Tab-separated table of C-alpha atoms in Angstrom:
chain	number	residue	atom	x	y	z
M	1	UNK	CA	-18.973	15.339	14.147
M	2	UNK	CA	-20.051	14.445	9.695
M	3	UNK	CA	-18.069	11.664	9.968
M	4	UNK	CA	-19.786	10.171	12.633
M	5	UNK	CA	-23.157	10.696	10.769
M	6	UNK	CA	-22.072	9.152	8.151
M	7	UNK	CA	-20.948	5.824	9.788
M	8	UNK	CA	-24.144	5.922	11.098
M	9	UNK	CA	-26.036	5.855	8.261
M	10	UNK	CA	-24.379	2.549	6.628
M	11	UNK	CA	-26.597	-0.342	7.182
M	12	UNK	CA	-26.015	-4.201	7.782
M	13	UNK	CA	-28.124	-4.165	4.685
M	14	UNK	CA	-26.223	-2.000	2.872
M	15	UNK	CA	-23.366	-3.506	3.144
M	16	UNK	CA	-24.421	-7.393	3.047
M	17	UNK	CA	-23.052	-7.797	-0.213
M	18	UNK	CA	-19.972	-7.114	0.786
M	19	UNK	CA	-20.133	-9.218	3.806
M	20	UNK	CA	-20.926	-11.803	2.004
M	21	UNK	CA	-18.480	-11.566	-0.533
M	22	UNK	CA	-15.883	-11.457	1.938
M	23	UNK	CA	-17.425	-14.677	3.568
M	24	UNK	CA	-17.452	-16.446	0.331
M	25	UNK	CA	-13.359	-15.780	-0.261
M	26	UNK	CA	-12.775	-16.680	3.235
M	27	UNK	CA	-14.536	-20.042	1.919
M	28	UNK	CA	-12.789	-19.945	-0.927
M	29	UNK	CA	-9.412	-19.542	0.528
M	30	UNK	CA	-9.392	-22.347	3.112
M	31	UNK	CA	-11.469	-24.093	0.615
M	32	UNK	CA	-13.937	-25.726	2.986
M	33	UNK	CA	-17.655	-25.482	3.544
M	34	UNK	CA	-17.602	-26.458	7.213
M	35	UNK	CA	-20.151	-24.527	9.753
M	36	UNK	CA	-16.663	-23.692	11.362
M	37	UNK	CA	-15.475	-21.975	8.316
M	38	UNK	CA	-19.130	-20.153	8.179
M	39	UNK	CA	-18.949	-19.162	11.606
M	40	UNK	CA	-15.073	-17.824	11.304
M	41	UNK	CA	-15.956	-16.086	8.164
M	42	UNK	CA	-18.836	-13.885	9.474
M	43	UNK	CA	-16.510	-12.980	12.764
M	44	UNK	CA	-13.768	-12.043	10.070
M	45	UNK	CA	-16.138	-10.448	7.420
M	46	UNK	CA	-17.622	-8.224	10.339
M	47	UNK	CA	-14.131	-7.260	11.522
M	48	UNK	CA	-12.359	-6.051	8.338
M	49	UNK	CA	-15.646	-4.051	7.874
M	50	UNK	CA	-15.490	-2.723	11.181
M	51	UNK	CA	-12.029	-2.213	11.098
M	52	UNK	CA	-11.252	-0.796	7.424
M	53	UNK	CA	-14.341	1.440	6.728
M	54	UNK	CA	-15.398	2.234	3.333
M	55	UNK	CA	-17.900	4.498	2.488
M	56	UNK	CA	-21.484	2.935	1.051
M	57	UNK	CA	-21.302	1.902	-2.574
M	58	UNK	CA	-24.496	3.659	-4.119
M	59	UNK	CA	-26.024	0.522	-6.387
M	60	UNK	CA	-28.210	1.402	-9.043
M	61	UNK	CA	-31.249	-1.109	-8.293
M	62	UNK	CA	-31.306	-2.758	-10.961
M	63	UNK	CA	-29.243	-5.674	-12.323
M	64	UNK	CA	-29.665	-7.715	-15.309
M	65	UNK	CA	-27.476	-11.265	-15.495
M	66	UNK	CA	-27.823	-12.024	-18.822
M	67	UNK	CA	-26.146	-8.455	-19.677
M	68	UNK	CA	-23.858	-9.002	-17.594
M	69	UNK	CA	-22.523	-11.742	-18.803
M	70	UNK	CA	-22.815	-10.556	-22.078
M	71	UNK	CA	-20.347	-7.374	-20.425
M	72	UNK	CA	-18.104	-9.400	-18.757
M	73	UNK	CA	-17.857	-11.822	-21.829
M	74	UNK	CA	-17.051	-8.908	-24.173
M	75	UNK	CA	-13.830	-7.487	-21.897
M	76	UNK	CA	-12.395	-10.746	-21.346
M	77	UNK	CA	-12.813	-11.325	-25.517
M	78	UNK	CA	-11.471	-7.785	-25.838
M	79	UNK	CA	-8.886	-8.617	-23.730
M	80	UNK	CA	-7.756	-11.970	-25.551
M	81	UNK	CA	-7.585	-10.335	-28.888
M	82	UNK	CA	-6.110	-6.723	-27.592
M	83	UNK	CA	-3.093	-8.279	-25.618
M	84	UNK	CA	-2.066	-10.271	-28.644
M	85	UNK	CA	-2.365	-6.703	-30.298
M	86	UNK	CA	0.096	-5.079	-27.448
M	87	UNK	CA	2.551	-8.031	-27.659
M	88	UNK	CA	2.232	-7.690	-31.752
M	89	UNK	CA	3.062	-4.094	-31.167
M	90	UNK	CA	5.657	-4.587	-28.950
M	91	UNK	CA	8.112	-6.935	-31.307
M	92	UNK	CA	6.879	-4.186	-34.259
M	93	UNK	CA	8.968	-1.193	-35.523
M	94	UNK	CA	9.336	1.607	-33.370
M	95	UNK	CA	7.158	3.878	-35.751
M	96	UNK	CA	3.966	2.741	-34.717
M	97	UNK	CA	4.758	3.530	-31.536
M	98	UNK	CA	2.098	6.402	-30.974
M	99	UNK	CA	-0.629	7.274	-28.744
M	100	UNK	CA	-2.653	10.219	-27.590
M	101	UNK	CA	-4.354	11.085	-24.483
M	102	UNK	CA	-8.155	11.401	-25.203
M	103	UNK	CA	-10.590	12.636	-22.969
M	104	UNK	CA	-14.203	11.078	-22.663
M	105	UNK	CA	-17.119	12.656	-20.989
M	106	UNK	CA	-19.422	9.240	-19.681
M	107	UNK	CA	-22.731	9.362	-19.439
M	108	UNK	CA	-23.548	7.931	-16.140
M	109	UNK	CA	-23.277	10.491	-13.407
M	110	UNK	CA	-23.020	6.929	-10.766
M	111	UNK	CA	-19.882	6.589	-9.173
M	112	UNK	CA	-20.387	2.423	-9.284
M	113	UNK	CA	-21.179	2.785	-13.244
M	114	UNK	CA	-17.438	5.126	-13.697
M	115	UNK	CA	-15.634	2.626	-11.659
M	116	UNK	CA	-16.961	-0.285	-13.373
M	117	UNK	CA	-16.275	1.289	-16.911
M	118	UNK	CA	-12.799	2.156	-15.620
M	119	UNK	CA	-11.948	-0.644	-14.880
M	120	UNK	CA	-13.197	-2.535	-17.876
M	121	UNK	CA	-11.063	0.520	-20.046
M	122	UNK	CA	-7.920	-0.938	-18.374
M	123	UNK	CA	-8.716	-4.454	-18.310
M	124	UNK	CA	-8.663	-4.215	-22.260
M	125	UNK	CA	-5.205	-4.047	-23.355
M	126	UNK	CA	-3.959	-0.489	-25.168
M	127	UNK	CA	-5.738	2.024	-22.913
M	128	UNK	CA	-5.166	3.160	-19.521
M	129	UNK	CA	-7.282	5.519	-17.316
M	130	UNK	CA	-4.236	8.229	-16.170
M	131	UNK	CA	-7.073	10.449	-14.817
M	132	UNK	CA	-10.561	10.680	-13.647
M	133	UNK	CA	-12.560	13.993	-12.888
M	134	UNK	CA	-14.983	12.153	-9.869
M	135	UNK	CA	-17.230	14.920	-9.994
M	136	UNK	CA	-18.117	15.576	-14.010
M	137	UNK	CA	-17.520	11.778	-14.619
M	138	UNK	CA	-14.819	12.249	-17.368
M	139	UNK	CA	-12.305	10.169	-18.186
M	140	UNK	CA	-8.863	10.515	-19.564
M	141	UNK	CA	-7.654	7.507	-21.132
M	142	UNK	CA	-4.360	6.698	-22.850
M	143	UNK	CA	-4.246	4.842	-25.882
M	144	UNK	CA	-2.077	2.910	-27.906
M	145	UNK	CA	-1.611	2.838	-31.406
M	146	UNK	CA	-3.226	6.151	-32.196
M	147	UNK	CA	-2.226	7.443	-35.569
M	148	UNK	CA	-4.992	9.546	-36.833
M	149	UNK	CA	-7.713	12.356	-35.571
M	150	UNK	CA	-10.371	9.548	-36.794
M	151	UNK	CA	-8.293	6.563	-34.745
M	152	UNK	CA	-8.941	9.264	-31.609
M	153	UNK	CA	-12.294	9.226	-31.921
M	154	UNK	CA	-12.428	5.552	-32.488
M	155	UNK	CA	-11.054	5.248	-29.217
M	156	UNK	CA	-13.546	7.757	-27.616
M	157	UNK	CA	-16.177	5.820	-29.254
M	158	UNK	CA	-15.193	2.531	-27.678
M	159	UNK	CA	-15.084	3.584	-24.210
M	160	UNK	CA	-18.720	5.026	-24.147
M	161	UNK	CA	-19.513	1.792	-26.254
M	162	UNK	CA	-17.996	-0.179	-23.141
M	163	UNK	CA	-20.116	2.076	-20.741
M	164	UNK	CA	-23.143	1.634	-22.505
M	165	UNK	CA	-23.326	-2.270	-22.343
M	166	UNK	CA	-22.204	-1.931	-18.354
M	167	UNK	CA	-25.067	0.495	-18.145
M	168	UNK	CA	-27.408	-1.920	-20.013
M	169	UNK	CA	-26.492	-4.334	-17.447
M	170	UNK	CA	-26.389	-2.572	-14.770
M	171	UNK	CA	-27.071	1.203	-14.786
M	172	UNK	CA	-30.015	2.580	-13.434
M	173	UNK	CA	-33.274	2.580	-15.375
M	174	UNK	CA	-33.002	6.327	-16.233
M	175	UNK	CA	-29.377	6.124	-17.344
M	176	UNK	CA	-29.804	3.462	-19.251
M	177	UNK	CA	-33.162	4.839	-20.970
M	178	UNK	CA	-31.134	7.852	-21.475
M	179	UNK	CA	-28.331	5.769	-23.601
M	180	UNK	CA	-30.337	3.410	-25.488
M	181	UNK	CA	-31.694	5.102	-28.522
B	1	UNK	CA	-15.744	-42.655	-27.983
B	2	UNK	CA	-12.385	-41.104	-26.050
B	3	UNK	CA	-11.083	-43.051	-23.244
B	4	UNK	CA	-10.238	-41.520	-19.800
B	5	UNK	CA	-6.481	-42.261	-20.620
B	6	UNK	CA	-6.705	-40.199	-23.932
B	7	UNK	CA	-8.789	-37.759	-21.799
B	8	UNK	CA	-6.236	-36.905	-19.709
B	9	UNK	CA	-3.560	-36.972	-22.290
B	10	UNK	CA	-5.622	-34.173	-24.105
B	11	UNK	CA	-6.058	-32.315	-21.205
B	12	UNK	CA	-2.311	-32.326	-20.695
B	13	UNK	CA	-1.318	-31.013	-23.871
B	14	UNK	CA	-4.339	-28.456	-23.651
B	15	UNK	CA	-3.060	-27.157	-20.354
B	16	UNK	CA	1.055	-27.003	-21.646
B	17	UNK	CA	0.037	-25.165	-25.271
B	18	UNK	CA	-1.494	-22.360	-22.772
B	19	UNK	CA	1.314	-22.675	-20.822
B	20	UNK	CA	3.373	-21.902	-23.887
B	21	UNK	CA	1.373	-18.583	-25.174
B	22	UNK	CA	1.456	-17.220	-21.441
B	23	UNK	CA	5.230	-17.276	-21.314
B	24	UNK	CA	4.605	-16.024	-25.294
B	25	UNK	CA	2.837	-13.456	-23.569
B	26	UNK	CA	4.740	-12.717	-20.985
B	27	UNK	CA	7.804	-12.038	-23.044
B	28	UNK	CA	6.228	-9.515	-25.452
B	29	UNK	CA	5.388	-8.123	-22.254
B	30	UNK	CA	9.147	-8.129	-21.175
B	31	UNK	CA	9.855	-6.497	-24.760
B	32	UNK	CA	7.449	-3.894	-25.426
B	33	UNK	CA	8.961	-2.866	-21.323
B	34	UNK	CA	11.901	-1.753	-23.370
B	35	UNK	CA	11.008	-0.791	-26.508
B	36	UNK	CA	8.309	1.497	-26.229
B	37	UNK	CA	9.159	5.210	-26.143
B	38	UNK	CA	8.088	6.630	-22.890
B	39	UNK	CA	6.271	5.727	-19.243
B	40	UNK	CA	2.984	5.886	-20.020
B	41	UNK	CA	3.585	3.620	-23.192
B	42	UNK	CA	5.638	1.013	-21.198
B	43	UNK	CA	3.039	0.353	-18.840
B	44	UNK	CA	0.491	-0.884	-21.188
B	45	UNK	CA	3.025	-3.549	-21.930
B	46	UNK	CA	3.869	-4.059	-18.384
B	47	UNK	CA	0.656	-4.766	-17.253
B	48	UNK	CA	-1.922	-5.875	-20.365
B	49	UNK	CA	-0.185	-9.163	-21.708
B	50	UNK	CA	0.606	-9.855	-18.244
B	51	UNK	CA	-2.935	-10.236	-16.855
B	52	UNK	CA	-4.269	-12.671	-19.867
B	53	UNK	CA	-0.723	-14.039	-19.485
B	54	UNK	CA	-1.136	-14.686	-15.807
B	55	UNK	CA	-5.272	-15.961	-16.940
B	56	UNK	CA	-3.949	-18.627	-19.311
B	57	UNK	CA	-1.879	-19.477	-16.377
B	58	UNK	CA	-4.224	-20.051	-14.180
B	59	UNK	CA	-6.509	-22.052	-16.739
B	60	UNK	CA	-3.877	-24.773	-17.282
B	61	UNK	CA	-3.296	-25.286	-14.128
B	62	UNK	CA	-7.336	-25.902	-13.536
B	63	UNK	CA	-6.792	-28.485	-16.385
B	64	UNK	CA	-3.788	-30.116	-15.500
B	65	UNK	CA	-4.951	-30.164	-11.644
B	66	UNK	CA	-8.477	-31.320	-12.294
B	67	UNK	CA	-9.725	-30.752	-8.594
B	68	UNK	CA	-12.210	-28.507	-7.576
B	69	UNK	CA	-10.013	-27.538	-4.265
B	70	UNK	CA	-7.820	-25.649	-7.040
B	71	UNK	CA	-10.194	-24.538	-8.747
B	72	UNK	CA	-12.018	-22.795	-5.606
B	73	UNK	CA	-8.267	-21.395	-5.068
B	74	UNK	CA	-7.392	-19.866	-8.306
B	75	UNK	CA	-11.134	-18.089	-9.152
B	76	UNK	CA	-9.493	-15.624	-6.153
B	77	UNK	CA	-6.279	-15.564	-8.185
B	78	UNK	CA	-8.219	-14.398	-10.601
B	79	UNK	CA	-10.621	-11.794	-9.678
B	80	UNK	CA	-7.889	-10.077	-7.483
B	81	UNK	CA	-5.927	-9.921	-10.687
B	82	UNK	CA	-8.797	-8.357	-12.515
B	83	UNK	CA	-8.998	-6.205	-9.908
B	84	UNK	CA	-5.891	-5.220	-8.624
B	85	UNK	CA	-4.260	-4.466	-12.163
B	86	UNK	CA	-5.612	-1.912	-13.717
B	87	UNK	CA	-5.441	0.393	-10.486
B	88	UNK	CA	-1.967	-0.114	-10.050
B	89	UNK	CA	-1.691	0.940	-13.934
B	90	UNK	CA	-3.808	3.418	-13.014
B	91	UNK	CA	-1.783	4.946	-9.867
B	92	UNK	CA	1.647	4.433	-11.943
B	93	UNK	CA	-0.009	6.212	-15.305
B	94	UNK	CA	-1.196	9.558	-12.825
B	95	UNK	CA	2.124	9.756	-11.088
B	96	UNK	CA	3.931	9.624	-14.171
B	97	UNK	CA	2.108	12.000	-16.414
B	98	UNK	CA	1.929	14.132	-12.759
B	99	UNK	CA	5.833	13.871	-12.698
B	100	UNK	CA	5.918	14.735	-16.784
B	101	UNK	CA	7.496	11.413	-17.181
B	102	UNK	CA	6.466	11.290	-20.479
B	103	UNK	CA	7.129	12.384	-24.128
B	104	UNK	CA	4.817	14.977	-25.205
B	105	UNK	CA	5.841	14.245	-28.900
B	106	UNK	CA	5.171	10.813	-28.586
B	107	UNK	CA	1.410	11.334	-27.902
B	108	UNK	CA	-1.087	12.394	-31.260
B	109	UNK	CA	-3.040	14.277	-28.561
B	110	UNK	CA	-3.144	15.467	-25.382
B	111	UNK	CA	-6.250	16.619	-23.826
B	112	UNK	CA	-5.922	16.113	-20.439
B	113	UNK	CA	-2.861	18.914	-20.889
B	114	UNK	CA	-5.228	21.469	-22.211
B	115	UNK	CA	-7.895	20.777	-18.952
B	116	UNK	CA	-4.943	20.782	-16.539
B	117	UNK	CA	-4.007	24.237	-17.576
B	118	UNK	CA	-7.725	25.252	-17.706
B	119	UNK	CA	-7.745	23.794	-13.949
B	120	UNK	CA	-4.648	25.332	-12.445
B	121	UNK	CA	-4.961	27.683	-9.627
B	122	UNK	CA	-8.362	26.207	-9.123
B	123	UNK	CA	-9.957	23.006	-8.551
B	124	UNK	CA	-8.216	20.025	-10.530
B	125	UNK	CA	-9.371	16.628	-12.061
B	126	UNK	CA	-8.993	14.156	-9.428
B	127	UNK	CA	-7.544	15.813	-6.296
B	128	UNK	CA	-5.081	18.369	-5.715
B	129	UNK	CA	-2.323	19.266	-7.430
B	130	UNK	CA	-1.793	22.748	-6.000
B	131	UNK	CA	0.969	20.390	-3.969
B	132	UNK	CA	3.320	20.641	-6.838
B	133	UNK	CA	2.647	24.197	-8.106
B	134	UNK	CA	3.172	26.456	-5.271
B	135	UNK	CA	4.421	23.324	-2.658
B	136	UNK	CA	1.044	22.684	-1.329
B	137	UNK	CA	0.733	25.826	0.838
B	138	UNK	CA	-2.548	27.138	-0.707
B	139	UNK	CA	-4.348	23.332	-0.076
B	140	UNK	CA	-7.739	24.210	0.968
B	141	UNK	CA	-8.452	20.717	2.048
B	142	UNK	CA	-5.577	20.868	4.428
B	143	UNK	CA	-6.819	24.007	6.110
B	144	UNK	CA	-10.331	23.444	6.106
B	145	UNK	CA	-10.834	20.204	7.993
């Protein structure tokens, strides 16, 4: 019974961003924007969202494009720098191959920010999310090249600062105010 | 002023050098795969430089093809790579940690082990570990629904 109730709660409006993204993807794959691809795109999007049911994603209701671009730029920049660091580490001496599993207790309570932070952390080379505790929003991050307790704290602070910049762009107002100081 | 001919060759040279950097990154990933001590560290080498490598290849294709349709096709390639690579890395890393497929001596600190021990018997972070502890017979969710 509960499954049926949950299904009914997903309104078309909640699904609209997903549907739109699917239609745009469809048109990108065809490489053309014609009435035919739009119509078939809408049909395919509706079919896919019906066939592969996903729970609704709770968005925060706030989105700042400028800070989101800053966030994306920061993640891409860190990714570029850290990719070369990991590459150097791979060809460097073996004694540098020390790592740590760091527990990071995030400020947010939202699934959406948790997922976004985990994605960003995983994209930046040198850190992988090994385990997630969704109920208390804790990430367990495996970090490469950690040799001292100070560097453990640095790794933790780095994850928290990524969360902070995502909250600044996309977090709900209360959560952003909470970490703002 | 830069003529069109010159402009084309500049873009071609840029694309070629991006391809070389991408190939070097992929080579480094392969070397890291061999040289890092345990599966958790190897995952870093296997997934990370390769993402940037693929991004650079895509940019190189965009620079040398210089056509809107190709560019539109390349966007989903990048987006899906950015979305899926962290997930596969997470799944392999999680499975590797749970199977004990890692070297504790290579870890400076392991803050997950303490929490796993504390939660053993009760609910564990991220799902059920009970399967491995006592063969899944006491899985509460399996009996409930």
